[in-house]
Amino acid sequence: MVREQYLEVEERVKQACLRAGRKREDVTLVAVSKTKPLPMLLDAYEAGARDFGENKVQEILEKSPGMPGNARFHMIGHLQRNKVRQVIGKTVLIHSVDSLRLARQIEEESARAGLVTPVLLEINVAREESKFGFFVEEVEKALEEIALFSHMRVKGFMTIPPFVENPEQNRKVFQDLFQLSVDIASKNIDNMSMDVLSMGMSGDYEVAIEEGATIVRVGTSIFGHR
Ligand SMILES: *Cc1c(COP(=O)(O)O)cnc(C)c1O
């Protein structure tokens, strides 16, 4: 079942890229495997998945040793500062840097480990009270401090859009995040690039690809309900 669903999502990603005039290899499909057991991740791997998204440090530590060496783990959930040390070096990308205090902790622990940690800043585009992340107008100021860090590198932005019935309702959110990345890129701030936009989930990943997502995070459509 996971195999068929993964291949179906893969096909939809491909079609969305075609519609948008984008190359398939410019969009990374992250299979969000949180709460799902290792055999399901292995099924997805067999179907072609290489990138897996988890929202708990513990699950990354438990599952990654059981996966083939070229599987990559992405930390996509809210990260507590006291868990940072455990996750440094265990993920290809932390998508969910949602405060300066967390950023400082990642810098400190990465320095201790002698690593440079790639991250995305999580942006609360729709200003939802229930969500973590920087407001759009806070981003430039935060990046001024982060520009001084030498063990954490910002690669772009991530957002978790509002839950909506019709994915078209989130098109504006995706456009706004794309525009923010263009605006920030034009400022040539040190220690960051704006190559990555992580946006789009099961309900709206095709729209996100049309609006410039370079990573989509798809859980339910691949692994079923949690
Ligand atoms: C769970 C989760 C997803 C996947 O959501 P689905 O709707 O199941 O595709 C994507 N991003 C984040 C940050 C998540 O926590």
PDB file of C-alpha atoms and ligand atoms in Angstrom:
ATOM      1  CA  MET A   1       0.000   0.000   0.000  1.00  0.00           C
ATOM      2  CA  VAL A   2       2.793   2.409   0.873  1.00  0.00           C
ATOM      3  CA  ARG A   3       4.487   1.551  -2.401  1.00  0.00           C
ATOM      4  CA  GLU A   4       1.427   2.397  -4.536  1.00  0.00           C
ATOM      5  CA  GLN A   5       0.748   5.585  -2.599  1.00  0.00           C
ATOM      6  CA  TYR A   6       4.349   6.712  -2.826  1.00  0.00           C
ATOM      7  CA  LEU A   7       4.360   6.135  -6.594  1.00  0.00           C
ATOM      8  CA  GLU A   8       1.060   8.023  -6.928  1.00  0.00           C
ATOM      9  CA  VAL A   9       2.486  11.042  -5.058  1.00  0.00           C
ATOM     10  CA  GLU A  10       5.672  10.834  -7.115  1.00  0.00           C
ATOM     11  CA  GLU A  11       3.592  10.934 -10.305  1.00  0.00           C
ATOM     12  CA  ARG A  12       1.650  13.973  -9.052  1.00  0.00           C
ATOM     13  CA  VAL A  13       4.885  15.748  -8.164  1.00  0.00           C
ATOM     14  CA  LYS A  14       6.135  15.043 -11.676  1.00  0.00           C
ATOM     15  CA  GLN A  15       2.941  16.388 -13.254  1.00  0.00           C
ATOM     16  CA  ALA A  16       3.011  19.523 -11.095  1.00  0.00           C
ATOM     17  CA  CYS A  17       6.621  20.146 -12.162  1.00  0.00           C
ATOM     18  CA  LEU A  18       5.593  19.759 -15.805  1.00  0.00           C
ATOM     19  CA  ARG A  19       2.708  22.220 -15.402  1.00  0.00           C
ATOM     20  CA  ALA A  20       5.007  24.703 -13.708  1.00  0.00           C
ATOM     21  CA  GLY A  21       7.783  24.306 -16.277  1.00  0.00           C
ATOM     22  CA  ARG A  22      10.149  23.059 -13.608  1.00  0.00           C
ATOM     23  CA  LYS A  23      12.579  20.164 -13.572  1.00  0.00           C
ATOM     24  CA  ARG A  24      11.582  17.167 -11.468  1.00  0.00           C
ATOM     25  CA  GLU A  25      15.033  17.079  -9.850  1.00  0.00           C
ATOM     26  CA  ASP A  26      14.552  20.632  -8.561  1.00  0.00           C
ATOM     27  CA  VAL A  27      11.856  19.430  -6.143  1.00  0.00           C
ATOM     28  CA  THR A  28      12.630  17.051  -3.264  1.00  0.00           C
ATOM     29  CA  LEU A  29       9.800  14.857  -2.047  1.00  0.00           C
ATOM     30  CA  VAL A  30      10.185  14.309   1.699  1.00  0.00           C
ATOM     31  CA  ALA A  31       8.157  11.319   2.903  1.00  0.00           C
ATOM     32  CA  VAL A  32       6.867  12.349   6.329  1.00  0.00           C
ATOM     33  CA  SER A  33       7.116   9.166   8.360  1.00  0.00           C
ATOM     34  CA  LYS A  34       6.424  10.497  11.869  1.00  0.00           C
ATOM     35  CA  THR A  35       4.660   7.945  14.119  1.00  0.00           C
ATOM     36  CA  LYS A  36       5.055   5.260  11.412  1.00  0.00           C
ATOM     37  CA  PRO A  37       7.071   2.077  12.056  1.00  0.00           C
ATOM     38  CA  LEU A  38      10.338   1.238  10.324  1.00  0.00           C
ATOM     39  CA  PRO A  39       8.899  -1.406   7.912  1.00  0.00           C
ATOM     40  CA  MET A  40       6.694   1.283   6.363  1.00  0.00           C
ATOM     41  CA  LEU A  41       9.724   3.533   5.843  1.00  0.00           C
ATOM     42  CA  LEU A  42      11.520   0.605   4.202  1.00  0.00           C
ATOM     43  CA  ASP A  43       8.535   0.075   1.876  1.00  0.00           C
ATOM     44  CA  ALA A  44       8.745   3.719   0.834  1.00  0.00           C
ATOM     45  CA  TYR A  45      12.502   3.379   0.393  1.00  0.00           C
ATOM     46  CA  GLU A  46      11.985   0.382  -1.884  1.00  0.00           C
ATOM     47  CA  ALA A  47       9.562   2.474  -3.953  1.00  0.00           C
ATOM     48  CA  GLY A  48      12.235   5.163  -4.344  1.00  0.00           C
ATOM     49  CA  ALA A  49      11.976   7.433  -1.294  1.00  0.00           C
ATOM     50  CA  ARG A  50      15.321   8.676   0.025  1.00  0.00           C
ATOM     51  CA  ASP A  51      14.215  11.654   2.150  1.00  0.00           C
ATOM     52  CA  PHE A  52      12.209  11.120   5.326  1.00  0.00           C
ATOM     53  CA  GLY A  53      10.645  13.727   7.605  1.00  0.00           C
ATOM     54  CA  GLU A  54      10.259  13.308  11.353  1.00  0.00           C
ATOM     55  CA  ASN A  55       9.030  15.707  14.008  1.00  0.00           C
ATOM     56  CA  LYS A  56      10.637  14.088  17.053  1.00  0.00           C
ATOM     57  CA  VAL A  57      14.344  13.717  17.742  1.00  0.00           C
ATOM     58  CA  GLN A  58      13.684  10.373  19.407  1.00  0.00           C
ATOM     59  CA  GLU A  59      12.109   8.901  16.275  1.00  0.00           C
ATOM     60  CA  ILE A  60      15.062  10.002  14.138  1.00  0.00           C
ATOM     61  CA  LEU A  61      17.489   8.357  16.556  1.00  0.00           C
ATOM     62  CA  GLU A  62      15.420   5.165  16.636  1.00  0.00           C
ATOM     63  CA  LYS A  63      14.701   4.777  12.932  1.00  0.00           C
ATOM     64  CA  SER A  64      17.822   6.005  11.156  1.00  0.00           C
ATOM     65  CA  PRO A  65      20.090   3.079  12.179  1.00  0.00           C
ATOM     66  CA  GLY A  66      17.578   0.677  10.584  1.00  0.00           C
ATOM     67  CA  MET A  67      17.576   2.439   7.220  1.00  0.00           C
ATOM     68  CA  PRO A  68      19.980   2.006   4.285  1.00  0.00           C
ATOM     69  CA  GLY A  69      22.947   4.368   4.445  1.00  0.00           C
ATOM     70  CA  ASN A  70      21.712   6.688   1.719  1.00  0.00           C
ATOM     71  CA  ALA A  71      18.379   7.465   3.400  1.00  0.00           C
ATOM     72  CA  ARG A  72      18.272  11.043   4.687  1.00  0.00           C
ATOM     73  CA  PHE A  73      16.335  12.371   7.659  1.00  0.00           C
ATOM     74  CA  HIS A  74      14.815  15.844   7.897  1.00  0.00           C
ATOM     75  CA  MET A  75      13.795  17.372  11.211  1.00  0.00           C
ATOM     76  CA  ILE A  76      10.514  19.107  10.443  1.00  0.00           C
ATOM     77  CA  GLY A  77       8.881  19.514  13.873  1.00  0.00           C
ATOM     78  CA  HIS A  78       9.254  22.009  16.689  1.00  0.00           C
ATOM     79  CA  LEU A  79      12.683  21.414  18.235  1.00  0.00           C
ATOM     80  CA  GLN A  80      13.230  21.955  21.943  1.00  0.00           C
ATOM     81  CA  ARG A  81      16.544  23.495  22.839  1.00  0.00           C
ATOM     82  CA  ASN A  82      17.406  20.682  25.223  1.00  0.00           C
ATOM     83  CA  LYS A  83      17.132  18.185  22.341  1.00  0.00           C
ATOM     84  CA  VAL A  84      19.455  20.038  19.988  1.00  0.00           C
ATOM     85  CA  ARG A  85      22.629  18.282  21.065  1.00  0.00           C
ATOM     86  CA  GLN A  86      21.169  14.861  20.252  1.00  0.00           C
ATOM     87  CA  VAL A  87      20.048  15.783  16.748  1.00  0.00           C
ATOM     88  CA  ILE A  88      23.141  17.623  15.499  1.00  0.00           C
ATOM     89  CA  GLY A  89      24.801  15.557  12.772  1.00  0.00           C
ATOM     90  CA  LYS A  90      21.806  13.218  12.471  1.00  0.00           C
ATOM     91  CA  THR A  91      19.799  15.116   9.851  1.00  0.00           C
ATOM     92  CA  VAL A  92      20.411  16.466   6.391  1.00  0.00           C
ATOM     93  CA  LEU A  93      18.343  19.582   7.174  1.00  0.00           C
ATOM     94  CA  ILE A  94      16.518  21.094  10.143  1.00  0.00           C
ATOM     95  CA  HIS A  95      13.417  22.785   8.671  1.00  0.00           C
ATOM     96  CA  SER A  96      12.013  24.180  11.888  1.00  0.00           C
ATOM     97  CA  VAL A  97      14.244  26.919  13.290  1.00  0.00           C
ATOM     98  CA  ASP A  98      11.455  29.012  14.754  1.00  0.00           C
ATOM     99  CA  SER A  99      13.232  31.374  17.173  1.00  0.00           C
ATOM    100  CA  LEU A 100      16.556  33.116  17.699  1.00  0.00           C
ATOM    101  CA  ARG A 101      17.054  31.250  20.960  1.00  0.00           C
ATOM    102  CA  LEU A 102      16.842  27.940  19.100  1.00  0.00           C
ATOM    103  CA  ALA A 103      19.185  29.247  16.399  1.00  0.00           C
ATOM    104  CA  ARG A 104      21.748  30.212  19.046  1.00  0.00           C
ATOM    105  CA  GLN A 105      21.530  26.750  20.584  1.00  0.00           C
ATOM    106  CA  ILE A 106      22.070  25.063  17.209  1.00  0.00           C
ATOM    107  CA  GLU A 107      25.086  27.291  16.578  1.00  0.00           C
ATOM    108  CA  GLU A 108      26.539  26.450  19.981  1.00  0.00           C
ATOM    109  CA  GLU A 109      26.015  22.699  19.767  1.00  0.00           C
ATOM    110  CA  SER A 110      27.216  22.540  16.159  1.00  0.00           C
ATOM    111  CA  ALA A 111      30.413  24.337  17.158  1.00  0.00           C
ATOM    112  CA  ARG A 112      30.879  21.856  19.986  1.00  0.00           C
ATOM    113  CA  ALA A 113      30.475  18.974  17.513  1.00  0.00           C
ATOM    114  CA  GLY A 114      32.720  20.634  14.925  1.00  0.00           C
ATOM    115  CA  LEU A 115      29.927  20.677  12.333  1.00  0.00           C
ATOM    116  CA  VAL A 116      28.078  23.196  10.197  1.00  0.00           C
ATOM    117  CA  THR A 117      24.338  22.497  10.427  1.00  0.00           C
ATOM    118  CA  PRO A 118      22.118  23.374   7.446  1.00  0.00           C
ATOM    119  CA  VAL A 119      18.767  24.834   8.492  1.00  0.00           C
ATOM    120  CA  LEU A 120      15.643  26.576   7.280  1.00  0.00           C
ATOM    121  CA  LEU A 121      13.884  29.349   9.152  1.00  0.00           C
ATOM    122  CA  GLU A 122      10.255  28.499   9.822  1.00  0.00           C
ATOM    123  CA  ILE A 123       8.006  31.386   8.825  1.00  0.00           C
ATOM    124  CA  ASN A 124       4.491  31.872  10.164  1.00  0.00           C
ATOM    125  CA  VAL A 125       3.279  33.433   6.929  1.00  0.00           C
ATOM    126  CA  ALA A 126      -0.410  33.370   7.807  1.00  0.00           C
ATOM    127  CA  ARG A 127       0.234  34.711  11.351  1.00  0.00           C
ATOM    128  CA  GLU A 128      -1.623  31.845  13.026  1.00  0.00           C
ATOM    129  CA  GLU A 129      -1.483  32.025  16.802  1.00  0.00           C
ATOM    130  CA  SER A 130      -1.283  28.257  17.111  1.00  0.00           C
ATOM    131  CA  LYS A 131       1.858  28.038  14.992  1.00  0.00           C
ATOM    132  CA  PHE A 132       5.553  28.478  15.682  1.00  0.00           C
ATOM    133  CA  GLY A 133       7.858  30.536  13.500  1.00  0.00           C
ATOM    134  CA  PHE A 134       9.034  34.015  12.648  1.00  0.00           C
ATOM    135  CA  PHE A 135       6.625  36.592  11.347  1.00  0.00           C
ATOM    136  CA  VAL A 136       7.650  37.916   7.940  1.00  0.00           C
ATOM    137  CA  GLU A 137       8.676  41.302   9.343  1.00  0.00           C
ATOM    138  CA  GLU A 138      10.993  39.664  11.922  1.00  0.00           C
ATOM    139  CA  VAL A 139      13.078  37.740   9.433  1.00  0.00           C
ATOM    140  CA  GLU A 140      15.587  40.344   8.319  1.00  0.00           C
ATOM    141  CA  LYS A 141      16.504  41.305  11.877  1.00  0.00           C
ATOM    142  CA  ALA A 142      16.950  37.660  12.868  1.00  0.00           C
ATOM    143  CA  LEU A 143      19.188  37.056   9.864  1.00  0.00           C
ATOM    144  CA  GLU A 144      21.444  39.943  10.911  1.00  0.00           C
ATOM    145  CA  GLU A 145      22.414  38.002  14.018  1.00  0.00           C
ATOM    146  CA  ILE A 146      22.469  34.618  12.281  1.00  0.00           C
ATOM    147  CA  ALA A 147      24.819  36.059   9.639  1.00  0.00           C
ATOM    148  CA  LEU A 148      27.507  36.076  12.339  1.00  0.00           C
ATOM    149  CA  PHE A 149      27.180  32.347  13.066  1.00  0.00           C
ATOM    150  CA  SER A 150      29.831  30.042  11.627  1.00  0.00           C
ATOM    151  CA  HIS A 151      28.341  26.622  12.527  1.00  0.00           C
ATOM    152  CA  MET A 152      24.798  27.018  11.259  1.00  0.00           C
ATOM    153  CA  ARG A 153      23.889  27.900   7.680  1.00  0.00           C
ATOM    154  CA  VAL A 154      20.470  29.129   6.567  1.00  0.00           C
ATOM    155  CA  LYS A 155      19.459  27.576   3.239  1.00  0.00           C
ATOM    156  CA  GLY A 156      15.980  29.052   2.952  1.00  0.00           C
ATOM    157  CA  PHE A 157      12.522  29.048   4.487  1.00  0.00           C
ATOM    158  CA  MET A 158       9.855  26.611   5.568  1.00  0.00           C
ATOM    159  CA  THR A 159       6.197  27.224   6.317  1.00  0.00           C
ATOM    160  CA  ILE A 160       3.292  25.160   7.605  1.00  0.00           C
ATOM    161  CA  PRO A 161       0.249  26.670   5.903  1.00  0.00           C
ATOM    162  CA  PRO A 162      -3.211  26.804   7.451  1.00  0.00           C
ATOM    163  CA  PHE A 163      -5.378  23.715   7.223  1.00  0.00           C
ATOM    164  CA  VAL A 164      -7.812  24.341   4.374  1.00  0.00           C
ATOM    165  CA  GLU A 165     -10.360  22.333   2.421  1.00  0.00           C
ATOM    166  CA  ASN A 166      -9.331  23.707  -0.952  1.00  0.00           C
ATOM    167  CA  PRO A 167      -5.571  23.910  -1.661  1.00  0.00           C
ATOM    168  CA  GLU A 168      -6.150  27.036  -3.760  1.00  0.00           C
ATOM    169  CA  GLN A 169      -6.761  28.853  -0.475  1.00  0.00           C
ATOM    170  CA  ASN A 170      -3.072  28.412   0.332  1.00  0.00           C
ATOM    171  CA  ARG A 171      -1.704  29.619  -2.989  1.00  0.00           C
ATOM    172  CA  LYS A 172      -1.275  33.154  -1.612  1.00  0.00           C
ATOM    173  CA  VAL A 173       0.679  31.824   1.408  1.00  0.00           C
ATOM    174  CA  PHE A 174       3.085  30.052  -0.930  1.00  0.00           C
ATOM    175  CA  GLN A 175       3.402  33.124  -3.142  1.00  0.00           C
ATOM    176  CA  ASP A 176       4.144  35.266  -0.082  1.00  0.00           C
ATOM    177  CA  LEU A 177       6.910  32.930   1.107  1.00  0.00           C
ATOM    178  CA  PHE A 178       8.412  32.823  -2.384  1.00  0.00           C
ATOM    179  CA  GLN A 179       8.378  36.622  -2.505  1.00  0.00           C
ATOM    180  CA  LEU A 180      10.022  36.822   0.932  1.00  0.00           C
ATOM    181  CA  SER A 181      12.831  34.569  -0.281  1.00  0.00           C
ATOM    182  CA  VAL A 182      13.354  36.771  -3.345  1.00  0.00           C
ATOM    183  CA  ASP A 183      13.388  39.917  -1.189  1.00  0.00           C
ATOM    184  CA  ILE A 184      15.844  38.475   1.319  1.00  0.00           C
ATOM    185  CA  ALA A 185      18.101  37.014  -1.381  1.00  0.00           C
ATOM    186  CA  SER A 186      18.429  40.483  -2.920  1.00  0.00           C
ATOM    187  CA  LYS A 187      19.896  41.808   0.329  1.00  0.00           C
ATOM    188  CA  ASN A 188      22.982  39.580   0.070  1.00  0.00           C
ATOM    189  CA  ILE A 189      23.164  38.858   3.784  1.00  0.00           C
ATOM    190  CA  ASP A 190      26.230  36.810   4.856  1.00  0.00           C
ATOM    191  CA  ASN A 191      26.075  33.140   5.762  1.00  0.00           C
ATOM    192  CA  MET A 192      22.886  32.290   3.951  1.00  0.00           C
ATOM    193  CA  SER A 193      21.484  31.293   0.612  1.00  0.00           C
ATOM    194  CA  MET A 194      17.865  31.260  -0.448  1.00  0.00           C
ATOM    195  CA  ASP A 195      17.882  28.072  -2.490  1.00  0.00           C
ATOM    196  CA  VAL A 196      15.348  26.085  -0.495  1.00  0.00           C
ATOM    197  CA  LEU A 197      11.615  26.619   0.012  1.00  0.00           C
ATOM    198  CA  SER A 198       9.998  23.853   2.053  1.00  0.00           C
ATOM    199  CA  MET A 199       6.232  24.237   1.642  1.00  0.00           C
ATOM    200  CA  GLY A 200       3.314  22.019   0.726  1.00  0.00           C
ATOM    201  CA  MET A 201       1.873  18.974   2.510  1.00  0.00           C
ATOM    202  CA  SER A 202      -0.562  16.224   1.516  1.00  0.00           C
ATOM    203  CA  GLY A 203      -3.425  18.656   0.917  1.00  0.00           C
ATOM    204  CA  ASP A 204      -1.604  21.251  -1.130  1.00  0.00           C
ATOM    205  CA  TYR A 205       1.800  20.090  -2.391  1.00  0.00           C
ATOM    206  CA  GLU A 206       0.894  20.450  -6.059  1.00  0.00           C
ATOM    207  CA  VAL A 207      -0.045  24.095  -5.590  1.00  0.00           C
ATOM    208  CA  ALA A 208       3.161  24.611  -3.584  1.00  0.00           C
ATOM    209  CA  ILE A 209       5.239  23.213  -6.460  1.00  0.00           C
ATOM    210  CA  GLU A 210       3.476  25.538  -8.892  1.00  0.00           C
ATOM    211  CA  GLU A 211       4.461  28.423  -6.601  1.00  0.00           C
ATOM    212  CA  GLY A 212       8.131  27.506  -6.291  1.00  0.00           C
ATOM    213  CA  ALA A 213       8.505  24.895  -3.528  1.00  0.00           C
ATOM    214  CA  THR A 214      11.829  23.053  -3.722  1.00  0.00           C
ATOM    215  CA  ILE A 215      10.806  20.655  -0.937  1.00  0.00           C
ATOM    216  CA  VAL A 216       7.346  19.223  -0.301  1.00  0.00           C
ATOM    217  CA  ARG A 217       6.629  17.300   2.907  1.00  0.00           C
ATOM    218  CA  VAL A 218       4.030  14.600   2.333  1.00  0.00           C
ATOM    219  CA  GLY A 219       2.890  12.244   5.080  1.00  0.00           C
ATOM    220  CA  THR A 220      -0.759  11.140   4.981  1.00  0.00           C
ATOM    221  CA  SER A 221      -0.898  10.652   1.190  1.00  0.00           C
ATOM    222  CA  ILE A 222       2.047   8.223   1.368  1.00  0.00           C
ATOM    223  CA  PHE A 223       1.676   6.468   4.738  1.00  0.00           C
ATOM    224  CA  GLY A 224      -2.041   6.895   5.489  1.00  0.00           C
ATOM    225  CA  HIS A 225      -3.672   8.593   8.447  1.00  0.00           C
ATOM    226  CA  ARG A 226      -1.851   8.915  11.750  1.00  0.00           C
TER     227      ARG A 226
HETATM  228  C1  LIG B   1       3.060  16.049   9.741  1.00  0.00           C
HETATM  229  C2  LIG B   1       3.737  17.112   8.968  1.00  0.00           C
HETATM  230  C3  LIG B   1       3.695  17.148   7.562  1.00  0.00           C
HETATM  231  C4  LIG B   1       2.928  16.139   6.722  1.00  0.00           C
HETATM  232  O1  LIG B   1       1.579  16.389   6.805  1.00  0.00           O
HETATM  233  P1  LIG B   1       0.521  15.543   5.921  1.00  0.00           P
HETATM  234  O2  LIG B   1      -0.674  16.409   5.873  1.00  0.00           O
HETATM  235  O3  LIG B   1       0.308  14.260   6.627  1.00  0.00           O
HETATM  236  O4  LIG B   1       1.137  15.353   4.568  1.00  0.00           O
HETATM  237  C5  LIG B   1       4.389  18.157   6.910  1.00  0.00           C
HETATM  238  N1  LIG B   1       5.081  19.091   7.602  1.00  0.00           N
HETATM  239  C6  LIG B   1       5.144  19.088   8.946  1.00  0.00           C
HETATM  240  C7  LIG B   1       5.920  20.146   9.619  1.00  0.00           C
HETATM  241  C8  LIG B   1       4.478  18.113   9.667  1.00  0.00           C
HETATM  242  O5  LIG B   1       4.549  18.135  11.009  1.00  0.00           O
END
